[in-house]
């Protein structure tokens, strides 16, 4: 669930930053923010978020009109942030297809619980996710969607890089021989792939490491193989 893309639309910078910070602390890392409905709409089209948190009172157009515009091309779940009173009445009366709403002022914890409830209701899959998400320092490696998220940028992993990382992750904290990795990636005909493996390792480091020339997560253990040192994502 924590790998879901969240769009947060709130024009008050302090509230926006507070919510964003809280979501990040809770382990969400794909958060897109907007302060008006124009840029929110553009983000919706480009990033295709999985869920949106929309403030009702926005400078250009209110959250209800924004939702109507979103609904012309997206069915994603929406949670409104509303001021007590009039907004709330309209929310209840209009039946706009929002999944939930929360009345300001609210506790971040409460927003989180409602967000998780909506995400679970909409996206819960009958089979548990098979591939893990982990952290390499500031970078988040999402093996489920085969990407590294680096400074908010999503860097896709190639099929080979993905296979190498899966093998290393299964044995994280331990040395994995080049032979074992090659076999996992290229199968039984993997003889002679050591140099190719080195090239792939270098490309993975460019995505994973803060300084690819001084790796601290994907380590070379001279003469033996490689070792992945990472943290579990929450
Ligand atoms: Ca507002």
mmCIF file of C-alpha atoms and ligand atoms in Angstrom:
data_model
loop_
_atom_site.group_PDB
_atom_site.id
_atom_site.type_symbol
_atom_site.label_atom_id
_atom_site.label_comp_id
_atom_site.label_asym_id
_atom_site.label_seq_id
_atom_site.Cartn_x
_atom_site.Cartn_y
_atom_site.Cartn_z
ATOM 1 C CA UNK A 1 0.000 0.000 0.000
ATOM 2 C CA UNK A 2 2.836 2.399 0.792
ATOM 3 C CA UNK A 3 3.988 2.324 -2.820
ATOM 4 C CA UNK A 4 0.736 3.944 -3.984
ATOM 5 C CA UNK A 5 0.958 7.353 -5.640
ATOM 6 C CA UNK A 6 -0.737 10.073 -3.647
ATOM 7 C CA UNK A 7 -1.802 13.430 -5.011
ATOM 8 C CA UNK A 8 -2.151 16.075 -2.315
ATOM 9 C CA UNK A 9 -3.933 19.291 -3.287
ATOM 10 C CA UNK A 10 -3.941 22.011 -0.642
ATOM 11 C CA UNK A 11 -3.297 25.714 -1.149
ATOM 12 C CA UNK A 12 -2.093 26.483 2.359
ATOM 13 C CA UNK A 13 1.646 25.677 2.251
ATOM 14 C CA UNK A 14 1.861 24.953 5.973
ATOM 15 C CA UNK A 15 -0.928 22.373 5.935
ATOM 16 C CA UNK A 16 0.361 20.901 2.682
ATOM 17 C CA UNK A 17 3.884 20.508 4.061
ATOM 18 C CA UNK A 18 2.607 19.109 7.343
ATOM 19 C CA UNK A 19 0.569 16.428 5.571
ATOM 20 C CA UNK A 20 3.357 15.602 3.126
ATOM 21 C CA UNK A 21 5.891 15.248 5.921
ATOM 22 C CA UNK A 22 3.563 13.026 7.885
ATOM 23 C CA UNK A 23 2.846 10.781 4.899
ATOM 24 C CA UNK A 24 6.566 10.429 4.231
ATOM 25 C CA UNK A 25 7.209 9.547 7.844
ATOM 26 C CA UNK A 26 4.513 6.904 7.564
ATOM 27 C CA UNK A 27 6.391 5.350 4.654
ATOM 28 C CA UNK A 28 4.616 6.790 1.603
ATOM 29 C CA UNK A 29 7.195 8.025 -0.865
ATOM 30 C CA UNK A 30 5.315 8.824 -4.070
ATOM 31 C CA UNK A 31 3.648 12.051 -3.095
ATOM 32 C CA UNK A 32 2.753 14.719 -5.626
ATOM 33 C CA UNK A 33 1.619 18.078 -4.325
ATOM 34 C CA UNK A 34 -0.280 20.965 -5.877
ATOM 35 C CA UNK A 35 -1.561 24.269 -4.511
ATOM 36 C CA UNK A 36 -4.297 24.913 -7.086
ATOM 37 C CA UNK A 37 -6.626 22.844 -9.200
ATOM 38 C CA UNK A 38 -4.936 23.706 -12.510
ATOM 39 C CA UNK A 39 -1.637 22.127 -11.544
ATOM 40 C CA UNK A 40 -3.498 19.339 -9.736
ATOM 41 C CA UNK A 41 -5.260 18.420 -12.955
ATOM 42 C CA UNK A 42 -1.979 18.426 -14.882
ATOM 43 C CA UNK A 43 -0.421 16.122 -12.248
ATOM 44 C CA UNK A 44 -3.419 13.798 -12.470
ATOM 45 C CA UNK A 45 -2.954 13.417 -16.186
ATOM 46 C CA UNK A 46 0.819 12.947 -16.104
ATOM 47 C CA UNK A 47 1.400 10.951 -12.932
ATOM 48 C CA UNK A 48 -1.885 9.016 -12.768
ATOM 49 C CA UNK A 49 -2.017 8.952 -8.963
ATOM 50 C CA UNK A 50 -3.721 6.095 -7.148
ATOM 51 C CA UNK A 51 -5.529 8.344 -4.703
ATOM 52 C CA UNK A 52 -6.070 12.079 -4.206
ATOM 53 C CA UNK A 53 -6.477 14.199 -1.102
ATOM 54 C CA UNK A 54 -8.302 17.349 -2.207
ATOM 55 C CA UNK A 55 -8.848 20.514 -0.260
ATOM 56 C CA UNK A 56 -12.290 21.990 -0.966
ATOM 57 C CA UNK A 57 -11.298 25.673 -0.939
ATOM 58 C CA UNK A 58 -8.693 26.295 -3.636
ATOM 59 C CA UNK A 59 -7.656 29.615 -5.211
ATOM 60 C CA UNK A 60 -8.705 28.958 -8.816
ATOM 61 C CA UNK A 61 -11.584 26.499 -8.684
ATOM 62 C CA UNK A 62 -13.077 24.603 -5.768
ATOM 63 C CA UNK A 63 -12.317 20.972 -4.990
ATOM 64 C CA UNK A 64 -15.771 19.846 -6.149
ATOM 65 C CA UNK A 65 -15.246 21.246 -9.661
ATOM 66 C CA UNK A 66 -11.761 19.759 -9.635
ATOM 67 C CA UNK A 67 -13.192 16.351 -8.819
ATOM 68 C CA UNK A 68 -15.751 16.655 -11.648
ATOM 69 C CA UNK A 69 -12.884 17.428 -14.033
ATOM 70 C CA UNK A 70 -10.865 14.468 -12.703
ATOM 71 C CA UNK A 71 -13.867 12.184 -13.086
ATOM 72 C CA UNK A 72 -13.926 12.772 -16.843
ATOM 73 C CA UNK A 73 -10.803 10.614 -17.143
ATOM 74 C CA UNK A 74 -10.086 8.915 -13.814
ATOM 75 C CA UNK A 75 -11.900 6.771 -11.270
ATOM 76 C CA UNK A 76 -9.239 7.068 -8.593
ATOM 77 C CA UNK A 77 -10.468 7.299 -5.005
ATOM 78 C CA UNK A 78 -10.678 10.794 -3.531
ATOM 79 C CA UNK A 79 -10.616 12.044 0.021
ATOM 80 C CA UNK A 80 -11.737 15.618 0.677
ATOM 81 C CA UNK A 81 -10.305 18.000 3.232
ATOM 82 C CA UNK A 82 -13.197 20.186 4.196
ATOM 83 C CA UNK A 83 -13.921 23.133 6.460
ATOM 84 C CA UNK A 84 -16.635 22.545 8.997
ATOM 85 C CA UNK A 85 -20.108 23.790 8.058
ATOM 86 C CA UNK A 86 -21.020 24.681 4.529
ATOM 87 C CA UNK A 87 -18.465 22.471 2.768
ATOM 88 C CA UNK A 88 -19.537 19.563 4.861
ATOM 89 C CA UNK A 89 -23.207 20.046 3.957
ATOM 90 C CA UNK A 90 -22.367 20.228 0.274
ATOM 91 C CA UNK A 91 -20.195 17.147 0.534
ATOM 92 C CA UNK A 92 -22.968 15.168 2.126
ATOM 93 C CA UNK A 93 -25.642 16.570 -0.196
ATOM 94 C CA UNK A 94 -23.922 16.345 -3.549
ATOM 95 C CA UNK A 95 -22.833 12.755 -3.598
ATOM 96 C CA UNK A 96 -19.874 13.691 -5.768
ATOM 97 C CA UNK A 97 -18.245 10.348 -5.732
ATOM 98 C CA UNK A 98 -15.696 11.128 -3.060
ATOM 99 C CA UNK A 99 -14.668 8.098 -1.039
ATOM 100 C CA UNK A 100 -14.390 9.909 2.247
ATOM 101 C CA UNK A 101 -13.861 13.352 3.719
ATOM 102 C CA UNK A 102 -12.184 14.737 6.759
ATOM 103 C CA UNK A 103 -13.114 17.943 8.537
ATOM 104 C CA UNK A 104 -10.470 20.569 9.373
ATOM 105 C CA UNK A 105 -8.793 20.830 11.782
ATOM 106 C CA UNK A 106 -7.822 17.189 11.946
ATOM 107 C CA UNK A 107 -5.069 15.085 13.402
ATOM 108 C CA UNK A 108 -2.583 13.683 10.866
ATOM 109 C CA UNK A 109 -3.183 10.286 12.445
ATOM 110 C CA UNK A 110 -6.868 10.483 11.567
ATOM 111 C CA UNK A 111 -6.115 11.415 7.960
ATOM 112 C CA UNK A 112 -3.710 8.488 7.783
ATOM 113 C CA UNK A 113 -6.280 6.010 9.080
ATOM 114 C CA UNK A 114 -8.898 7.170 6.591
ATOM 115 C CA UNK A 115 -6.402 7.150 3.747
ATOM 116 C CA UNK A 116 -5.329 3.608 4.555
ATOM 117 C CA UNK A 117 -8.954 2.494 4.864
ATOM 118 C CA UNK A 118 -9.767 3.851 1.393
ATOM 119 C CA UNK A 119 -6.602 2.390 -0.134
ATOM 120 C CA UNK A 120 -7.354 -1.011 1.364
ATOM 121 C CA UNK A 121 -10.945 -0.927 0.218
ATOM 122 C CA UNK A 122 -10.055 0.052 -3.330
ATOM 123 C CA UNK A 123 -6.752 -1.713 -3.900
ATOM 124 C CA UNK A 124 -6.637 -4.677 -1.544
ATOM 125 C CA UNK A 125 -5.586 -7.653 -3.604
ATOM 126 C CA UNK A 126 -6.517 -11.211 -2.721
ATOM 127 C CA UNK A 127 -2.883 -12.301 -3.035
ATOM 128 C CA UNK A 128 -0.240 -10.621 -0.908
ATOM 129 C CA UNK A 129 2.458 -8.667 -2.696
ATOM 130 C CA UNK A 130 5.308 -10.952 -3.553
ATOM 131 C CA UNK A 131 8.168 -8.585 -4.170
ATOM 132 C CA UNK A 132 9.563 -6.303 -1.507
ATOM 133 C CA UNK A 133 10.249 -2.610 -1.228
ATOM 134 C CA UNK A 134 13.417 -1.578 0.549
ATOM 135 C CA UNK A 135 15.565 1.452 1.158
ATOM 136 C CA UNK A 136 19.133 2.104 0.156
ATOM 137 C CA UNK A 137 19.816 5.263 2.134
ATOM 138 C CA UNK A 138 17.585 7.950 0.609
ATOM 139 C CA UNK A 139 16.708 5.788 -2.367
ATOM 140 C CA UNK A 140 13.667 3.523 -2.319
ATOM 141 C CA UNK A 141 13.890 0.327 -4.343
ATOM 142 C CA UNK A 142 10.524 -1.056 -5.364
ATOM 143 C CA UNK A 143 10.956 -4.541 -6.777
ATOM 144 C CA UNK A 144 7.198 -4.896 -7.209
ATOM 145 C CA UNK A 145 7.138 -2.184 -9.865
ATOM 146 C CA UNK A 146 10.820 -2.598 -10.847
ATOM 147 C CA UNK A 147 11.933 0.947 -10.130
ATOM 148 C CA UNK A 148 14.230 2.995 -7.951
ATOM 149 C CA UNK A 149 12.770 6.202 -6.579
ATOM 150 C CA UNK A 150 15.499 8.777 -6.296
ATOM 151 C CA UNK A 151 14.771 12.374 -5.251
ATOM 152 C CA UNK A 152 11.163 11.905 -6.285
ATOM 153 C CA UNK A 153 12.193 10.595 -9.710
ATOM 154 C CA UNK A 154 11.212 7.090 -10.693
ATOM 155 C CA UNK A 155 14.080 5.291 -12.436
ATOM 156 C CA UNK A 156 12.941 2.061 -14.059
ATOM 157 C CA UNK A 157 15.065 -1.061 -13.647
ATOM 158 C CA UNK A 158 15.767 -3.173 -16.702
ATOM 159 C CA UNK A 159 14.768 -6.850 -16.604
ATOM 160 C CA UNK A 160 18.367 -7.915 -15.890
ATOM 161 C CA UNK A 161 18.917 -5.278 -13.196
ATOM 162 C CA UNK A 162 15.651 -6.374 -11.616
ATOM 163 C CA UNK A 163 16.676 -10.043 -11.630
ATOM 164 C CA UNK A 164 20.094 -9.207 -10.147
ATOM 165 C CA UNK A 165 18.539 -7.140 -7.370
ATOM 166 C CA UNK A 166 16.025 -9.872 -6.532
ATOM 167 C CA UNK A 167 18.847 -12.400 -6.169
ATOM 168 C CA UNK A 168 20.899 -10.013 -4.022
ATOM 169 C CA UNK A 169 17.912 -9.026 -1.921
ATOM 170 C CA UNK A 170 17.042 -12.656 -1.171
ATOM 171 C CA UNK A 171 20.542 -12.909 0.291
ATOM 172 C CA UNK A 172 20.831 -9.366 1.645
ATOM 173 C CA UNK A 173 23.621 -8.834 4.124
ATOM 174 C CA UNK A 174 25.442 -11.896 2.782
ATOM 175 C CA UNK A 175 27.979 -12.403 0.014
ATOM 176 C CA UNK A 176 26.513 -13.748 -3.214
ATOM 177 C CA UNK A 177 29.046 -15.152 -5.678
ATOM 178 C CA UNK A 178 29.133 -13.790 -9.231
ATOM 179 C CA UNK A 179 28.426 -17.339 -10.417
ATOM 180 C CA UNK A 180 25.275 -17.580 -8.329
ATOM 181 C CA UNK A 181 24.016 -14.216 -9.608
ATOM 182 C CA UNK A 182 24.819 -15.082 -13.231
ATOM 183 C CA UNK A 183 23.041 -18.382 -12.874
ATOM 184 C CA UNK A 184 19.966 -16.702 -11.415
ATOM 185 C CA UNK A 185 19.897 -14.136 -14.200
ATOM 186 C CA UNK A 186 21.118 -15.997 -17.302
ATOM 187 C CA UNK A 187 20.371 -19.579 -16.317
ATOM 188 C CA UNK A 188 22.592 -22.565 -16.867
ATOM 189 C CA UNK A 189 24.408 -21.012 -19.807
ATOM 190 C CA UNK A 190 25.695 -18.229 -17.593
ATOM 191 C CA UNK A 191 29.382 -19.108 -17.990
ATOM 192 C CA UNK A 192 31.392 -16.080 -19.091
ATOM 193 C CA UNK A 193 28.840 -13.490 -18.045
ATOM 194 C CA UNK A 194 30.952 -12.029 -15.209
ATOM 195 C CA UNK A 195 31.930 -8.963 -17.240
ATOM 196 C CA UNK A 196 28.361 -8.379 -18.353
ATOM 197 C CA UNK A 197 27.317 -8.687 -14.734
ATOM 198 C CA UNK A 198 29.839 -5.995 -13.797
ATOM 199 C CA UNK A 199 28.300 -3.645 -16.344
ATOM 200 C CA UNK A 200 24.823 -4.259 -14.928
ATOM 201 C CA UNK A 201 26.078 -3.796 -11.368
ATOM 202 C CA UNK A 202 27.549 -0.436 -12.368
ATOM 203 C CA UNK A 203 24.208 0.667 -13.855
ATOM 204 C CA UNK A 204 22.333 -0.447 -10.754
ATOM 205 C CA UNK A 205 24.737 1.577 -8.611
ATOM 206 C CA UNK A 206 24.039 4.675 -10.690
ATOM 207 C CA UNK A 207 20.396 4.387 -9.626
ATOM 208 C CA UNK A 208 20.892 3.076 -6.102
ATOM 209 C CA UNK A 209 23.946 4.753 -4.685
ATOM 210 C CA UNK A 210 24.286 8.391 -3.624
ATOM 211 C CA UNK A 211 27.852 8.214 -4.954
ATOM 212 C CA UNK A 212 28.134 5.328 -7.441
ATOM 213 C CA UNK A 213 31.948 5.479 -7.290
ATOM 214 C CA UNK A 214 31.860 4.834 -3.535
ATOM 215 C CA UNK A 215 29.123 2.240 -3.116
ATOM 216 C CA UNK A 216 27.785 1.632 0.375
ATOM 217 C CA UNK A 217 24.746 -0.513 -0.509
ATOM 218 C CA UNK A 218 25.792 -2.718 -3.409
ATOM 219 C CA UNK A 219 29.276 -3.778 -2.402
ATOM 220 C CA UNK A 220 31.938 -5.640 -4.323
ATOM 221 C CA UNK A 221 33.591 -8.297 -2.182
ATOM 222 C CA UNK A 222 36.831 -8.761 -4.056
ATOM 223 C CA UNK A 223 37.380 -12.269 -5.353
ATOM 224 C CA UNK A 224 34.083 -13.491 -3.956
ATOM 225 C CA UNK A 225 31.108 -11.628 -5.329
ATOM 226 C CA UNK A 226 28.639 -8.956 -4.247
ATOM 227 C CA UNK A 227 26.716 -8.010 -1.168
ATOM 228 C CA UNK A 228 23.582 -5.915 -0.790
ATOM 229 C CA UNK A 229 23.279 -3.844 2.373
ATOM 230 C CA UNK A 230 19.872 -2.160 2.639
ATOM 231 C CA UNK A 231 17.166 -1.198 5.093
ATOM 232 C CA UNK A 232 13.645 -2.555 5.165
ATOM 233 C CA UNK A 233 11.095 0.041 4.097
ATOM 234 C CA UNK A 234 8.366 0.573 6.644
HETATM 235 CA CA1 LIG B 1 -7.769 25.861 1.164
#
